[in-house]
Amino acid sequence: MVSDALEDAAKSDTRSRDRWIGVYIGVLAVVLAICAMGGANAAKEANHSNIEATNTWGFFQAKNMRRHVLRLQVDEFELQLASGTLAPPLRAAIEEKIASYKALDKQLTSDPESNEGLDELFHRGKALEAARDVAASRDPYFDWGEALLQIAIVLAGVAIISGGSMLVVFSAIVGLAGLAMTINGFTLLVHLPFIA
C-alpha cells in the first residue's frame, strides 16, 4: 500500500511536470508564431521598399535625361544667338524658347509642389533604400529566432517523452535565445556580427 501511494505520487508529479512542459511548449509556439509573422513582414517590407526605390530611381534617371537634353538644346540655341546672324523675330523666338527651357530645367531639378523634382526624388530614393536596408537587417534575426524556438519546442517535447530534466533546461536556454532574437528582430537593439 505504501508503495502504491508512492507510485501514485510519482505519477502525479510526472503528470504535473508534463503539464507544465506542455504549457511551456504552448508559450514557445505563440512566440514562434509572432516571430514568423515578424520575419514575413520584414521580408515583405524589404521587398516593397526595394521595388519602390527601383521605381523612384528609374523615374529619377528619366527626369535627369530629360533635363540633360534640355540643357543641350539651350546650349545649341545660345550658340546660334552668339553667331549674330539671326533675324530679330527668330532671335526673339529663340530667346523665348531658352527662357522656357531654363524654367523647365529649374522645375525638373527641384519641384517641392509636386515632390517630383530630381532633388526630391533623390531624397525619396535614399529614404526608401534606408527602409529596405533596415527591413533586410531585421529578417536574419527572425530566421534565427524561428530556428531556435523550433529547436526549443522539439527539446521540450523530447523531455516529456524521456523524462529528462536537463533537456527542459537546455530547451529553456535555447528558447530564451530564440525570444531574444525575436525581440531584436523587432527592435534592432543589438547588432550581432555573425548575423548578416
CSV table of C-alpha atoms in Angstrom, one decimal:
chain,number,residue,atom,x,y,z
A,1,MET,CA,0.0,0.0,0.0
A,2,VAL,CA,2.8,2.4,0.8
A,3,SER,CA,4.5,1.6,-2.5
A,4,ASP,CA,1.2,2.2,-4.3
A,5,ALA,CA,0.9,5.6,-2.7
A,6,LEU,CA,4.5,6.5,-3.6
A,7,GLU,CA,3.9,5.3,-7.1
A,8,ASP,CA,0.7,7.4,-7.4
A,9,ALA,CA,2.6,10.4,-6.0
A,10,ALA,CA,5.4,9.9,-8.5
A,11,LYS,CA,2.8,9.6,-11.4
A,12,SER,CA,1.1,12.7,-10.2
A,13,ASP,CA,4.4,14.6,-10.1
A,14,THR,CA,5.2,13.4,-13.6
A,15,ARG,CA,1.8,14.4,-14.9
A,16,SER,CA,2.1,17.8,-13.3
A,17,ARG,CA,5.6,18.2,-14.7
A,18,ASP,CA,4.4,17.2,-18.2
A,19,ARG,CA,1.5,19.6,-18.0
A,20,TRP,CA,3.9,22.5,-17.2
A,21,ILE,CA,6.1,21.5,-20.0
A,22,GLY,CA,3.0,21.4,-22.3
A,23,VAL,CA,2.2,24.9,-21.2
A,24,TYR,CA,5.8,26.0,-21.8
A,25,ILE,CA,5.6,24.5,-25.3
A,26,GLY,CA,2.4,26.4,-25.9
A,27,VAL,CA,4.1,29.7,-24.9
A,28,LEU,CA,7.1,28.8,-27.2
A,29,ALA,CA,4.6,28.2,-30.0
A,30,VAL,CA,3.0,31.6,-29.5
A,31,VAL,CA,6.4,33.3,-29.6
A,32,LEU,CA,7.3,31.3,-32.7
A,33,ALA,CA,4.1,32.5,-34.4
A,34,ILE,CA,4.9,36.1,-33.5
A,35,CYS,CA,8.5,35.6,-34.7
A,36,ALA,CA,7.3,34.1,-38.0
A,37,MET,CA,4.9,37.0,-38.6
A,38,GLY,CA,7.7,39.5,-37.9
A,39,GLY,CA,10.0,37.7,-40.3
A,40,ALA,CA,7.4,37.6,-43.0
A,41,ASN,CA,6.6,41.3,-42.5
A,42,ALA,CA,10.3,42.2,-42.6
A,43,ALA,CA,10.7,40.3,-45.8
A,44,LYS,CA,7.6,42.0,-47.4
A,45,GLU,CA,8.7,45.4,-46.3
A,46,ALA,CA,12.2,44.9,-47.7
A,47,ASN,CA,10.8,43.7,-51.0
A,48,HIS,CA,8.3,46.6,-51.2
A,49,SER,CA,10.9,49.2,-50.3
A,50,ASN,CA,13.3,47.7,-52.9
A,51,ILE,CA,10.6,47.9,-55.6
A,52,GLU,CA,9.7,51.5,-54.7
A,53,ALA,CA,13.3,52.5,-54.6
A,54,THR,CA,13.9,50.9,-58.0
A,55,ASN,CA,10.9,52.8,-59.4
A,56,THR,CA,12.0,56.0,-57.9
A,57,TRP,CA,15.5,55.7,-59.3
A,58,GLY,CA,14.1,54.9,-62.7
A,59,PHE,CA,11.9,58.0,-62.6
A,60,PHE,CA,14.9,60.0,-61.4
A,61,GLN,CA,17.0,58.8,-64.3
A,62,ALA,CA,14.3,59.6,-66.9
A,63,LYS,CA,13.9,63.1,-65.5
A,64,ASN,CA,17.7,63.6,-65.4
A,65,MET,CA,18.0,62.5,-69.1
A,66,ARG,CA,15.2,65.0,-70.0
A,67,ARG,CA,17.0,67.8,-68.1
A,68,HIS,CA,20.2,66.9,-69.9
A,69,VAL,CA,18.5,67.0,-73.3
A,70,LEU,CA,17.0,70.4,-72.4
A,71,ARG,CA,20.5,71.7,-71.4
A,72,LEU,CA,22.0,70.6,-74.6
A,73,GLN,CA,19.2,72.3,-76.6
A,74,VAL,CA,19.7,75.5,-74.6
A,75,ASP,CA,23.5,75.3,-75.3
A,76,GLU,CA,22.7,75.0,-79.0
A,77,PHE,CA,20.3,77.9,-79.0
A,78,GLU,CA,22.8,80.1,-77.2
A,79,LEU,CA,25.5,79.3,-79.8
A,80,GLN,CA,23.0,80.3,-82.5
A,81,LEU,CA,22.4,83.6,-80.7
A,82,ALA,CA,26.1,84.2,-80.3
A,83,SER,CA,26.6,83.9,-84.1
A,84,GLY,CA,24.7,87.2,-84.5
A,85,THR,CA,23.3,86.3,-87.9
A,86,LEU,CA,19.7,85.7,-86.8
A,87,ALA,CA,16.8,88.0,-87.8
A,88,PRO,CA,15.2,89.8,-84.9
A,89,PRO,CA,11.9,87.8,-84.9
A,90,LEU,CA,13.9,84.5,-84.9
A,91,ARG,CA,16.2,85.8,-82.3
A,92,ALA,CA,13.2,86.7,-80.1
A,93,ALA,CA,11.7,83.3,-80.6
A,94,ILE,CA,14.9,81.5,-79.6
A,95,GLU,CA,15.3,83.7,-76.5
A,96,GLU,CA,11.8,82.9,-75.5
A,97,LYS,CA,12.5,79.2,-76.0
A,98,ILE,CA,15.7,79.4,-73.9
A,99,ALA,CA,13.8,81.1,-71.1
A,100,SER,CA,11.1,78.4,-71.3
A,101,TYR,CA,13.7,75.6,-71.3
A,102,LYS,CA,15.5,77.1,-68.3
A,103,ALA,CA,12.3,77.4,-66.3
A,104,LEU,CA,11.6,73.7,-67.1
A,105,ASP,CA,15.1,72.8,-66.2
A,106,LYS,CA,14.7,74.5,-62.8
A,107,GLN,CA,11.4,72.7,-62.3
A,108,LEU,CA,12.9,69.3,-63.2
A,109,THR,CA,15.8,70.0,-60.7
A,110,SER,CA,13.5,70.9,-57.8
A,111,ASP,CA,9.7,70.8,-57.6
A,112,PRO,CA,8.6,70.9,-54.0
A,113,GLU,CA,4.9,71.4,-55.0
A,114,SER,CA,4.7,68.0,-56.8
A,115,ASN,CA,7.5,66.4,-54.8
A,116,GLU,CA,8.9,65.0,-58.1
A,117,GLY,CA,11.9,67.2,-58.9
A,118,LEU,CA,15.3,65.5,-59.1
A,119,ASP,CA,16.2,66.8,-55.6
A,120,GLU,CA,13.1,65.4,-54.1
A,121,LEU,CA,13.3,62.1,-56.0
A,122,PHE,CA,16.9,61.7,-54.8
A,123,HIS,CA,15.9,62.1,-51.1
A,124,ARG,CA,12.9,59.8,-51.6
A,125,GLY,CA,15.1,57.1,-53.2
A,126,LYS,CA,17.7,57.3,-50.4
A,127,ALA,CA,14.9,57.1,-47.8
A,128,LEU,CA,13.5,54.0,-49.5
A,129,GLU,CA,16.9,52.4,-49.7
A,130,ALA,CA,17.4,53.0,-46.0
A,131,ALA,CA,14.0,51.5,-45.2
A,132,ARG,CA,14.8,48.5,-47.3
A,133,ASP,CA,18.2,48.0,-45.6
A,134,VAL,CA,16.6,48.2,-42.1
A,135,ALA,CA,13.9,45.7,-43.0
A,136,ALA,CA,16.5,43.4,-44.6
A,137,SER,CA,18.7,43.6,-41.5
A,138,ARG,CA,15.7,42.5,-39.3
A,139,ASP,CA,15.0,39.4,-41.3
A,140,PRO,CA,18.0,37.2,-40.3
A,141,TYR,CA,17.2,37.8,-36.6
A,142,PHE,CA,13.7,36.4,-37.2
A,143,ASP,CA,15.2,33.5,-39.1
A,144,TRP,CA,17.5,32.7,-36.2
A,145,GLY,CA,14.6,33.2,-33.7
A,146,GLU,CA,12.4,30.8,-35.6
A,147,ALA,CA,15.1,28.1,-35.7
A,148,LEU,CA,15.9,28.4,-32.0
A,149,LEU,CA,12.3,28.4,-31.0
A,150,GLN,CA,11.6,25.3,-33.1
A,151,ILE,CA,14.6,23.6,-31.5
A,152,ALA,CA,13.4,24.6,-28.0
A,153,ILE,CA,9.9,23.1,-28.8
A,154,VAL,CA,11.4,19.8,-30.0
A,155,LEU,CA,13.7,19.6,-27.0
A,156,ALA,CA,10.8,20.2,-24.6
A,157,GLY,CA,8.7,17.5,-26.4
A,158,VAL,CA,11.6,15.0,-26.1
A,159,ALA,CA,11.9,15.9,-22.4
A,160,ILE,CA,8.2,14.9,-21.9
A,161,ILE,CA,8.9,11.5,-23.6
A,162,SER,CA,12.2,10.8,-22.0
A,163,GLY,CA,11.5,12.4,-18.6
A,164,GLY,CA,14.9,14.2,-18.8
A,165,SER,CA,15.1,17.4,-16.8
A,166,MET,CA,18.3,18.5,-18.5
A,167,LEU,CA,16.5,18.7,-21.8
A,168,VAL,CA,14.0,21.1,-20.3
A,169,VAL,CA,16.8,23.3,-19.0
A,170,PHE,CA,18.5,23.2,-22.4
A,171,SER,CA,15.2,23.9,-24.1
A,172,ALA,CA,14.7,26.9,-21.8
A,173,ILE,CA,18.2,28.3,-22.7
A,174,VAL,CA,17.6,27.8,-26.4
A,175,GLY,CA,14.0,29.2,-26.1
A,176,LEU,CA,15.3,32.3,-24.4
A,177,ALA,CA,17.9,32.8,-27.1
A,178,GLY,CA,15.1,32.5,-29.7
A,179,LEU,CA,13.0,35.0,-27.8
A,180,ALA,CA,16.0,37.4,-27.6
A,181,MET,CA,16.5,37.0,-31.4
A,182,THR,CA,12.8,37.7,-32.0
A,183,ILE,CA,12.8,40.8,-29.8
A,184,ASN,CA,16.0,42.0,-31.5
A,185,GLY,CA,14.3,41.4,-34.9
A,186,PHE,CA,11.6,43.9,-33.9
A,187,THR,CA,13.9,46.4,-32.1
A,188,LEU,CA,17.4,46.0,-33.6
A,189,LEU,CA,18.8,46.9,-30.3
A,190,VAL,CA,21.9,44.8,-30.7
A,191,HIS,CA,23.9,44.1,-33.9
A,192,LEU,CA,25.4,40.7,-33.9
A,193,PRO,CA,28.3,40.4,-36.3
A,194,PHE,CA,27.7,36.7,-37.1
A,195,ILE,CA,24.2,37.5,-38.5
A,196,ALA,CA,24.4,39.0,-41.9
